[in-house]
Amino acid sequence: MILKDIVKSTGRYITGIVYPERCPLCGRTMYAGSAGIICQKCYGKAEYTGDSVCMKCGKPVSEDTEFCMDCTGKETSFICGKAVFVYNQYLQKSMAGFKYYGRAEYGRFYAMEMFKKYESWIRKISPDALIPVPVHEDRRLKRGYNQAEIIAGWLGEMTGIQVVSDMVIRKKHTNPQKELSNKERRRNLYGAFDIVKKSRELYPKIKCVIIIDDI
């Protein structure tokens, strides 16, 4: 077991030299073995969500407010949402690199931060699986990966929870959500996803899941 760990550690070190790690916020090259770590110049730039968040979707709200405007008086098909970061300019740049410019290694950073912030909550609800939100196959081929699946893979490794990527499929292309209103977002995603017919046969014991997405 010790030898196996040494080999794995050495392999990661060599990989880090050939393909150097980068700060997930600014993209600056860092020393080998620093995967998932923010560089010194970027410390404090990642703004974490605090205690004042919507009890339904996890969006930051003002103090003593239970629900955001989007969730007030509305029923949802999920129990609650959790967010790690506030989407500021630094996270916007990081996410753009992760999604559009081949910085797939940033996924480990996001998974590590999810794990650090929500490990106790994850253990408490004890989900049967982590399900990454699927991307359309054309988009996957263009990017080379599904960013949500990368995050889920790392988080699954940290928690020991299985990652199920073949239960939900994306049926159609959708417009970017960030520039749409709440009503437009719902319309945009209507009919975009479907459950694989054989999933109930393949995963009969899955009842509680955490859906992983990058936004």
PDB file of C-alpha atoms in Angstrom, residues 4-215:
ATOM      1  CA  LYS A   4       1.444   2.180  -4.345  1.00  0.00           C
ATOM      2  CA  ASP A   5       1.007   5.598  -2.717  1.00  0.00           C
ATOM      3  CA  ILE A   6       4.644   6.503  -3.476  1.00  0.00           C
ATOM      4  CA  VAL A   7       4.238   5.523  -7.137  1.00  0.00           C
ATOM      5  CA  LYS A   8       1.001   7.528  -7.399  1.00  0.00           C
ATOM      6  CA  SER A   9       2.581  10.560  -5.725  1.00  0.00           C
ATOM      7  CA  THR A  10       5.662  10.372  -7.971  1.00  0.00           C
ATOM      8  CA  GLY A  11       3.491  10.044 -11.056  1.00  0.00           C
ATOM      9  CA  ARG A  12       1.513  13.132 -10.131  1.00  0.00           C
ATOM     10  CA  TYR A  13       4.740  15.065  -9.482  1.00  0.00           C
ATOM     11  CA  ILE A  14       6.167  14.151 -12.905  1.00  0.00           C
ATOM     12  CA  THR A  15       2.856  14.993 -14.566  1.00  0.00           C
ATOM     13  CA  GLY A  16       2.924  18.341 -12.801  1.00  0.00           C
ATOM     14  CA  ILE A  17       6.324  19.093 -14.342  1.00  0.00           C
ATOM     15  CA  VAL A  18       5.324  18.104 -17.872  1.00  0.00           C
ATOM     16  CA  TYR A  19       1.865  19.674 -17.573  1.00  0.00           C
ATOM     17  CA  PRO A  20       2.295  22.374 -14.906  1.00  0.00           C
ATOM     18  CA  GLU A  21      -0.573  23.184 -12.582  1.00  0.00           C
ATOM     19  CA  ARG A  22      -2.201  26.575 -12.841  1.00  0.00           C
ATOM     20  CA  CYS A  23      -3.974  28.773 -10.335  1.00  0.00           C
ATOM     21  CA  PRO A  24      -7.694  28.126 -10.923  1.00  0.00           C
ATOM     22  CA  LEU A  25      -8.484  31.834 -10.594  1.00  0.00           C
ATOM     23  CA  CYS A  26      -5.834  33.637 -12.656  1.00  0.00           C
ATOM     24  CA  GLY A  27      -4.228  30.789 -14.631  1.00  0.00           C
ATOM     25  CA  ARG A  28      -0.723  31.512 -13.324  1.00  0.00           C
ATOM     26  CA  THR A  29       1.686  28.534 -13.557  1.00  0.00           C
ATOM     27  CA  MET A  30       2.387  26.980 -10.143  1.00  0.00           C
ATOM     28  CA  TYR A  31       4.746  24.392  -8.685  1.00  0.00           C
ATOM     29  CA  ALA A  32       4.247  20.675  -9.287  1.00  0.00           C
ATOM     30  CA  GLY A  33       1.781  19.002  -6.947  1.00  0.00           C
ATOM     31  CA  SER A  34      -0.234  22.150  -6.252  1.00  0.00           C
ATOM     32  CA  ALA A  35      -3.413  21.032  -8.023  1.00  0.00           C
ATOM     33  CA  GLY A  36      -6.511  22.743  -6.710  1.00  0.00           C
ATOM     34  CA  ILE A  37      -4.613  25.414  -4.766  1.00  0.00           C
ATOM     35  CA  ILE A  38      -5.072  29.148  -5.318  1.00  0.00           C
ATOM     36  CA  CYS A  39      -1.862  31.139  -5.822  1.00  0.00           C
ATOM     37  CA  GLN A  40      -0.782  33.695  -3.202  1.00  0.00           C
ATOM     38  CA  LYS A  41      -1.817  36.669  -5.335  1.00  0.00           C
ATOM     39  CA  CYS A  42      -5.353  35.307  -5.593  1.00  0.00           C
ATOM     40  CA  TYR A  43      -5.952  34.579  -1.903  1.00  0.00           C
ATOM     41  CA  GLY A  44      -9.086  36.399  -0.813  1.00  0.00           C
ATOM     42  CA  LYS A  45     -10.384  36.920  -4.344  1.00  0.00           C
ATOM     43  CA  ALA A  46     -12.683  33.908  -4.218  1.00  0.00           C
ATOM     44  CA  GLU A  47     -15.756  35.062  -2.302  1.00  0.00           C
ATOM     45  CA  TYR A  48     -17.486  32.218  -0.468  1.00  0.00           C
ATOM     46  CA  THR A  49     -21.208  32.080   0.248  1.00  0.00           C
ATOM     47  CA  GLY A  50     -22.039  32.883   3.857  1.00  0.00           C
ATOM     48  CA  ASP A  51     -24.856  31.908   6.195  1.00  0.00           C
ATOM     49  CA  SER A  52     -27.436  34.258   4.639  1.00  0.00           C
ATOM     50  CA  VAL A  53     -28.599  32.205   1.666  1.00  0.00           C
ATOM     51  CA  CYS A  54     -31.948  31.171   0.217  1.00  0.00           C
ATOM     52  CA  MET A  55     -33.167  28.055   2.023  1.00  0.00           C
ATOM     53  CA  LYS A  56     -34.345  26.601  -1.274  1.00  0.00           C
ATOM     54  CA  CYS A  57     -31.779  27.387  -3.996  1.00  0.00           C
ATOM     55  CA  GLY A  58     -28.758  28.542  -1.962  1.00  0.00           C
ATOM     56  CA  LYS A  59     -28.509  31.987  -3.573  1.00  0.00           C
ATOM     57  CA  PRO A  60     -27.097  34.718  -1.257  1.00  0.00           C
ATOM     58  CA  VAL A  61     -29.865  36.847   0.293  1.00  0.00           C
ATOM     59  CA  SER A  62     -30.014  39.661   2.828  1.00  0.00           C
ATOM     60  CA  GLU A  63     -29.877  38.794   6.516  1.00  0.00           C
ATOM     61  CA  ASP A  64     -33.085  37.364   8.067  1.00  0.00           C
ATOM     62  CA  THR A  65     -34.466  36.541   4.596  1.00  0.00           C
ATOM     63  CA  GLU A  66     -35.491  32.906   4.150  1.00  0.00           C
ATOM     64  CA  PHE A  67     -36.140  32.734   0.411  1.00  0.00           C
ATOM     65  CA  CYS A  68     -34.965  34.700  -2.613  1.00  0.00           C
ATOM     66  CA  MET A  69     -37.446  36.374  -4.958  1.00  0.00           C
ATOM     67  CA  ASP A  70     -37.182  33.520  -7.466  1.00  0.00           C
ATOM     68  CA  CYS A  71     -38.108  30.869  -4.884  1.00  0.00           C
ATOM     69  CA  THR A  72     -40.690  32.710  -2.764  1.00  0.00           C
ATOM     70  CA  GLY A  73     -44.062  30.974  -2.981  1.00  0.00           C
ATOM     71  CA  LYS A  74     -42.905  28.491  -5.621  1.00  0.00           C
ATOM     72  CA  GLU A  75     -42.736  24.708  -5.530  1.00  0.00           C
ATOM     73  CA  THR A  76     -39.623  22.925  -6.752  1.00  0.00           C
ATOM     74  CA  SER A  77     -38.764  19.334  -7.570  1.00  0.00           C
ATOM     75  CA  PHE A  78     -35.599  19.414  -5.446  1.00  0.00           C
ATOM     76  CA  ILE A  79     -35.060  19.679  -1.695  1.00  0.00           C
ATOM     77  CA  CYS A  80     -32.433  22.414  -1.690  1.00  0.00           C
ATOM     78  CA  GLY A  81     -29.510  23.843  -3.613  1.00  0.00           C
ATOM     79  CA  LYS A  82     -26.018  24.547  -2.317  1.00  0.00           C
ATOM     80  CA  ALA A  83     -23.467  27.009  -3.684  1.00  0.00           C
ATOM     81  CA  VAL A  84     -19.810  27.420  -2.729  1.00  0.00           C
ATOM     82  CA  PHE A  85     -18.858  30.746  -4.297  1.00  0.00           C
ATOM     83  CA  VAL A  86     -20.361  34.106  -5.108  1.00  0.00           C
ATOM     84  CA  TYR A  87     -20.075  34.585  -8.864  1.00  0.00           C
ATOM     85  CA  ASN A  88     -17.694  37.559  -8.883  1.00  0.00           C
ATOM     86  CA  GLN A  89     -15.288  38.649 -11.652  1.00  0.00           C
ATOM     87  CA  TYR A  90     -12.567  36.222 -10.560  1.00  0.00           C
ATOM     88  CA  LEU A  91     -14.880  33.222 -10.517  1.00  0.00           C
ATOM     89  CA  GLN A  92     -16.314  34.343 -13.836  1.00  0.00           C
ATOM     90  CA  LYS A  93     -12.838  34.247 -15.404  1.00  0.00           C
ATOM     91  CA  SER A  94     -12.052  30.906 -13.767  1.00  0.00           C
ATOM     92  CA  MET A  95     -15.309  29.341 -14.918  1.00  0.00           C
ATOM     93  CA  ALA A  96     -14.778  30.599 -18.467  1.00  0.00           C
ATOM     94  CA  GLY A  97     -11.366  28.920 -18.551  1.00  0.00           C
ATOM     95  CA  PHE A  98     -12.850  25.728 -17.139  1.00  0.00           C
ATOM     96  CA  LYS A  99     -15.756  25.557 -19.566  1.00  0.00           C
ATOM     97  CA  TYR A 100     -14.461  27.098 -22.784  1.00  0.00           C
ATOM     98  CA  TYR A 101     -10.650  27.154 -22.810  1.00  0.00           C
ATOM     99  CA  GLY A 102      -9.612  23.623 -21.905  1.00  0.00           C
ATOM    100  CA  ARG A 103      -8.721  24.167 -18.258  1.00  0.00           C
ATOM    101  CA  ALA A 104     -10.289  20.870 -17.202  1.00  0.00           C
ATOM    102  CA  GLU A 105      -7.916  20.632 -14.212  1.00  0.00           C
ATOM    103  CA  TYR A 106      -9.847  23.428 -12.484  1.00  0.00           C
ATOM    104  CA  GLY A 107     -12.534  20.845 -11.745  1.00  0.00           C
ATOM    105  CA  ARG A 108     -10.452  19.456  -8.919  1.00  0.00           C
ATOM    106  CA  PHE A 109     -10.353  22.876  -7.237  1.00  0.00           C
ATOM    107  CA  TYR A 110     -14.139  23.221  -7.385  1.00  0.00           C
ATOM    108  CA  ALA A 111     -14.650  19.706  -6.033  1.00  0.00           C
ATOM    109  CA  MET A 112     -12.187  20.313  -3.188  1.00  0.00           C
ATOM    110  CA  GLU A 113     -14.025  23.481  -2.177  1.00  0.00           C
ATOM    111  CA  MET A 114     -17.379  21.683  -2.331  1.00  0.00           C
ATOM    112  CA  PHE A 115     -15.997  18.939  -0.132  1.00  0.00           C
ATOM    113  CA  LYS A 116     -14.502  21.332   2.428  1.00  0.00           C
ATOM    114  CA  LYS A 117     -17.666  23.397   2.729  1.00  0.00           C
ATOM    115  CA  TYR A 118     -20.335  20.698   2.561  1.00  0.00           C
ATOM    116  CA  GLU A 119     -18.786  17.403   3.648  1.00  0.00           C
ATOM    117  CA  SER A 120     -20.851  17.201   6.852  1.00  0.00           C
ATOM    118  CA  TRP A 121     -24.062  17.990   4.955  1.00  0.00           C
ATOM    119  CA  ILE A 122     -23.256  15.382   2.304  1.00  0.00           C
ATOM    120  CA  ARG A 123     -22.613  12.755   4.980  1.00  0.00           C
ATOM    121  CA  LYS A 124     -25.854  13.706   6.712  1.00  0.00           C
ATOM    122  CA  ILE A 125     -28.134  13.232   3.704  1.00  0.00           C
ATOM    123  CA  SER A 126     -26.123  10.182   2.556  1.00  0.00           C
ATOM    124  CA  PRO A 127     -26.938  10.336  -1.181  1.00  0.00           C
ATOM    125  CA  ASP A 128     -26.948   7.187  -3.281  1.00  0.00           C
ATOM    126  CA  ALA A 129     -25.230   8.873  -6.215  1.00  0.00           C
ATOM    127  CA  LEU A 130     -23.762  12.046  -7.656  1.00  0.00           C
ATOM    128  CA  ILE A 131     -25.304  12.934 -11.008  1.00  0.00           C
ATOM    129  CA  PRO A 132     -23.524  15.510 -13.194  1.00  0.00           C
ATOM    130  CA  VAL A 133     -25.764  17.647 -15.382  1.00  0.00           C
ATOM    131  CA  PRO A 134     -25.219  16.354 -18.931  1.00  0.00           C
ATOM    132  CA  VAL A 135     -24.162  18.548 -21.838  1.00  0.00           C
ATOM    133  CA  HIS A 136     -25.282  18.028 -25.412  1.00  0.00           C
ATOM    134  CA  GLU A 137     -23.022  15.598 -27.266  1.00  0.00           C
ATOM    135  CA  ASP A 138     -22.032  18.255 -29.814  1.00  0.00           C
ATOM    136  CA  ARG A 139     -20.873  20.528 -27.010  1.00  0.00           C
ATOM    137  CA  ARG A 140     -18.996  17.697 -25.317  1.00  0.00           C
ATOM    138  CA  LEU A 141     -17.137  16.928 -28.544  1.00  0.00           C
ATOM    139  CA  LYS A 142     -16.252  20.603 -28.989  1.00  0.00           C
ATOM    140  CA  ARG A 143     -14.955  21.030 -25.422  1.00  0.00           C
ATOM    141  CA  GLY A 144     -13.570  17.542 -25.040  1.00  0.00           C
ATOM    142  CA  TYR A 145     -15.309  16.988 -21.705  1.00  0.00           C
ATOM    143  CA  ASN A 146     -18.355  17.701 -19.556  1.00  0.00           C
ATOM    144  CA  GLN A 147     -17.208  20.091 -16.837  1.00  0.00           C
ATOM    145  CA  ALA A 148     -19.910  18.974 -14.374  1.00  0.00           C
ATOM    146  CA  GLU A 149     -18.791  15.366 -14.821  1.00  0.00           C
ATOM    147  CA  ILE A 150     -15.202  16.300 -13.951  1.00  0.00           C
ATOM    148  CA  ILE A 151     -16.312  18.010 -10.734  1.00  0.00           C
ATOM    149  CA  ALA A 152     -18.532  15.054  -9.856  1.00  0.00           C
ATOM    150  CA  GLY A 153     -15.682  12.620 -10.518  1.00  0.00           C
ATOM    151  CA  TRP A 154     -13.349  14.379  -8.094  1.00  0.00           C
ATOM    152  CA  LEU A 155     -16.084  14.808  -5.488  1.00  0.00           C
ATOM    153  CA  GLY A 156     -16.988  11.142  -5.821  1.00  0.00           C
ATOM    154  CA  GLU A 157     -13.369  10.201  -5.186  1.00  0.00           C
ATOM    155  CA  MET A 158     -13.279  12.384  -2.074  1.00  0.00           C
ATOM    156  CA  THR A 159     -16.573  11.140  -0.631  1.00  0.00           C
ATOM    157  CA  GLY A 160     -16.671   7.555  -1.857  1.00  0.00           C
ATOM    158  CA  ILE A 161     -20.073   8.169  -3.472  1.00  0.00           C
ATOM    159  CA  GLN A 162     -20.685   6.644  -6.897  1.00  0.00           C
ATOM    160  CA  VAL A 163     -20.944   8.957  -9.900  1.00  0.00           C
ATOM    161  CA  VAL A 164     -23.711   8.068 -12.345  1.00  0.00           C
ATOM    162  CA  SER A 165     -23.347   9.766 -15.728  1.00  0.00           C
ATOM    163  CA  ASP A 166     -25.666   7.587 -17.803  1.00  0.00           C
ATOM    164  CA  MET A 167     -28.973   8.157 -16.019  1.00  0.00           C
ATOM    165  CA  VAL A 168     -29.855  11.547 -17.504  1.00  0.00           C
ATOM    166  CA  ILE A 169     -29.361  12.660 -21.114  1.00  0.00           C
ATOM    167  CA  ARG A 170     -29.461  16.063 -22.804  1.00  0.00           C
ATOM    168  CA  LYS A 171     -31.931  16.040 -25.674  1.00  0.00           C
ATOM    169  CA  LYS A 172     -31.427  19.477 -27.192  1.00  0.00           C
ATOM    170  CA  HIS A 173     -29.173  22.523 -27.308  1.00  0.00           C
ATOM    171  CA  THR A 174     -30.089  25.386 -24.982  1.00  0.00           C
ATOM    172  CA  ASN A 175     -29.144  29.058 -24.885  1.00  0.00           C
ATOM    173  CA  PRO A 176     -26.766  30.298 -22.137  1.00  0.00           C
ATOM    174  CA  GLN A 177     -28.791  30.736 -18.940  1.00  0.00           C
ATOM    175  CA  LYS A 178     -26.856  33.672 -17.474  1.00  0.00           C
ATOM    176  CA  GLU A 179     -28.487  36.300 -19.705  1.00  0.00           C
ATOM    177  CA  LEU A 180     -32.055  35.025 -19.267  1.00  0.00           C
ATOM    178  CA  SER A 181     -34.769  35.919 -16.777  1.00  0.00           C
ATOM    179  CA  ASN A 182     -36.141  33.287 -14.414  1.00  0.00           C
ATOM    180  CA  LYS A 183     -39.150  32.705 -16.680  1.00  0.00           C
ATOM    181  CA  GLU A 184     -36.959  32.507 -19.776  1.00  0.00           C
ATOM    182  CA  ARG A 185     -34.651  30.023 -18.060  1.00  0.00           C
ATOM    183  CA  ARG A 186     -37.520  27.670 -17.321  1.00  0.00           C
ATOM    184  CA  ARG A 187     -38.717  27.916 -20.922  1.00  0.00           C
ATOM    185  CA  ASN A 188     -35.167  27.419 -22.200  1.00  0.00           C
ATOM    186  CA  LEU A 189     -34.691  24.184 -20.249  1.00  0.00           C
ATOM    187  CA  TYR A 190     -38.155  22.761 -20.889  1.00  0.00           C
ATOM    188  CA  GLY A 191     -37.747  19.364 -22.540  1.00  0.00           C
ATOM    189  CA  ALA A 192     -33.953  19.643 -22.553  1.00  0.00           C
ATOM    190  CA  PHE A 193     -33.362  16.587 -20.361  1.00  0.00           C
ATOM    191  CA  ASP A 194     -34.724  13.082 -20.130  1.00  0.00           C
ATOM    192  CA  ILE A 195     -34.241  10.016 -17.956  1.00  0.00           C
ATOM    193  CA  VAL A 196     -32.665   7.013 -19.672  1.00  0.00           C
ATOM    194  CA  LYS A 197     -35.353   4.327 -19.901  1.00  0.00           C
ATOM    195  CA  LYS A 198     -33.172   1.528 -18.533  1.00  0.00           C
ATOM    196  CA  SER A 199     -31.882   3.588 -15.607  1.00  0.00           C
ATOM    197  CA  ARG A 200     -34.418   2.158 -13.159  1.00  0.00           C
ATOM    198  CA  GLU A 201     -33.282  -1.334 -14.073  1.00  0.00           C
ATOM    199  CA  LEU A 202     -29.593  -0.409 -13.899  1.00  0.00           C
ATOM    200  CA  TYR A 203     -29.848   1.579 -10.666  1.00  0.00           C
ATOM    201  CA  PRO A 204     -32.867   0.256  -8.730  1.00  0.00           C
ATOM    202  CA  LYS A 205     -31.489   1.331  -5.335  1.00  0.00           C
ATOM    203  CA  ILE A 206     -30.887   4.986  -6.186  1.00  0.00           C
ATOM    204  CA  LYS A 207     -33.420   7.151  -4.363  1.00  0.00           C
ATOM    205  CA  CYS A 208     -31.537  10.227  -3.157  1.00  0.00           C
ATOM    206  CA  VAL A 209     -29.053  12.030  -5.413  1.00  0.00           C
ATOM    207  CA  ILE A 210     -26.971  15.189  -5.538  1.00  0.00           C
ATOM    208  CA  ILE A 211     -27.045  16.872  -8.938  1.00  0.00           C
ATOM    209  CA  ILE A 212     -23.703  18.491  -9.777  1.00  0.00           C
ATOM    210  CA  ASP A 213     -23.515  21.561 -12.004  1.00  0.00           C
ATOM    211  CA  ASP A 214     -20.960  24.315 -12.519  1.00  0.00           C
ATOM    212  CA  ILE A 215     -23.359  27.229 -11.908  1.00  0.00           C
TER     213      ILE A 215
END
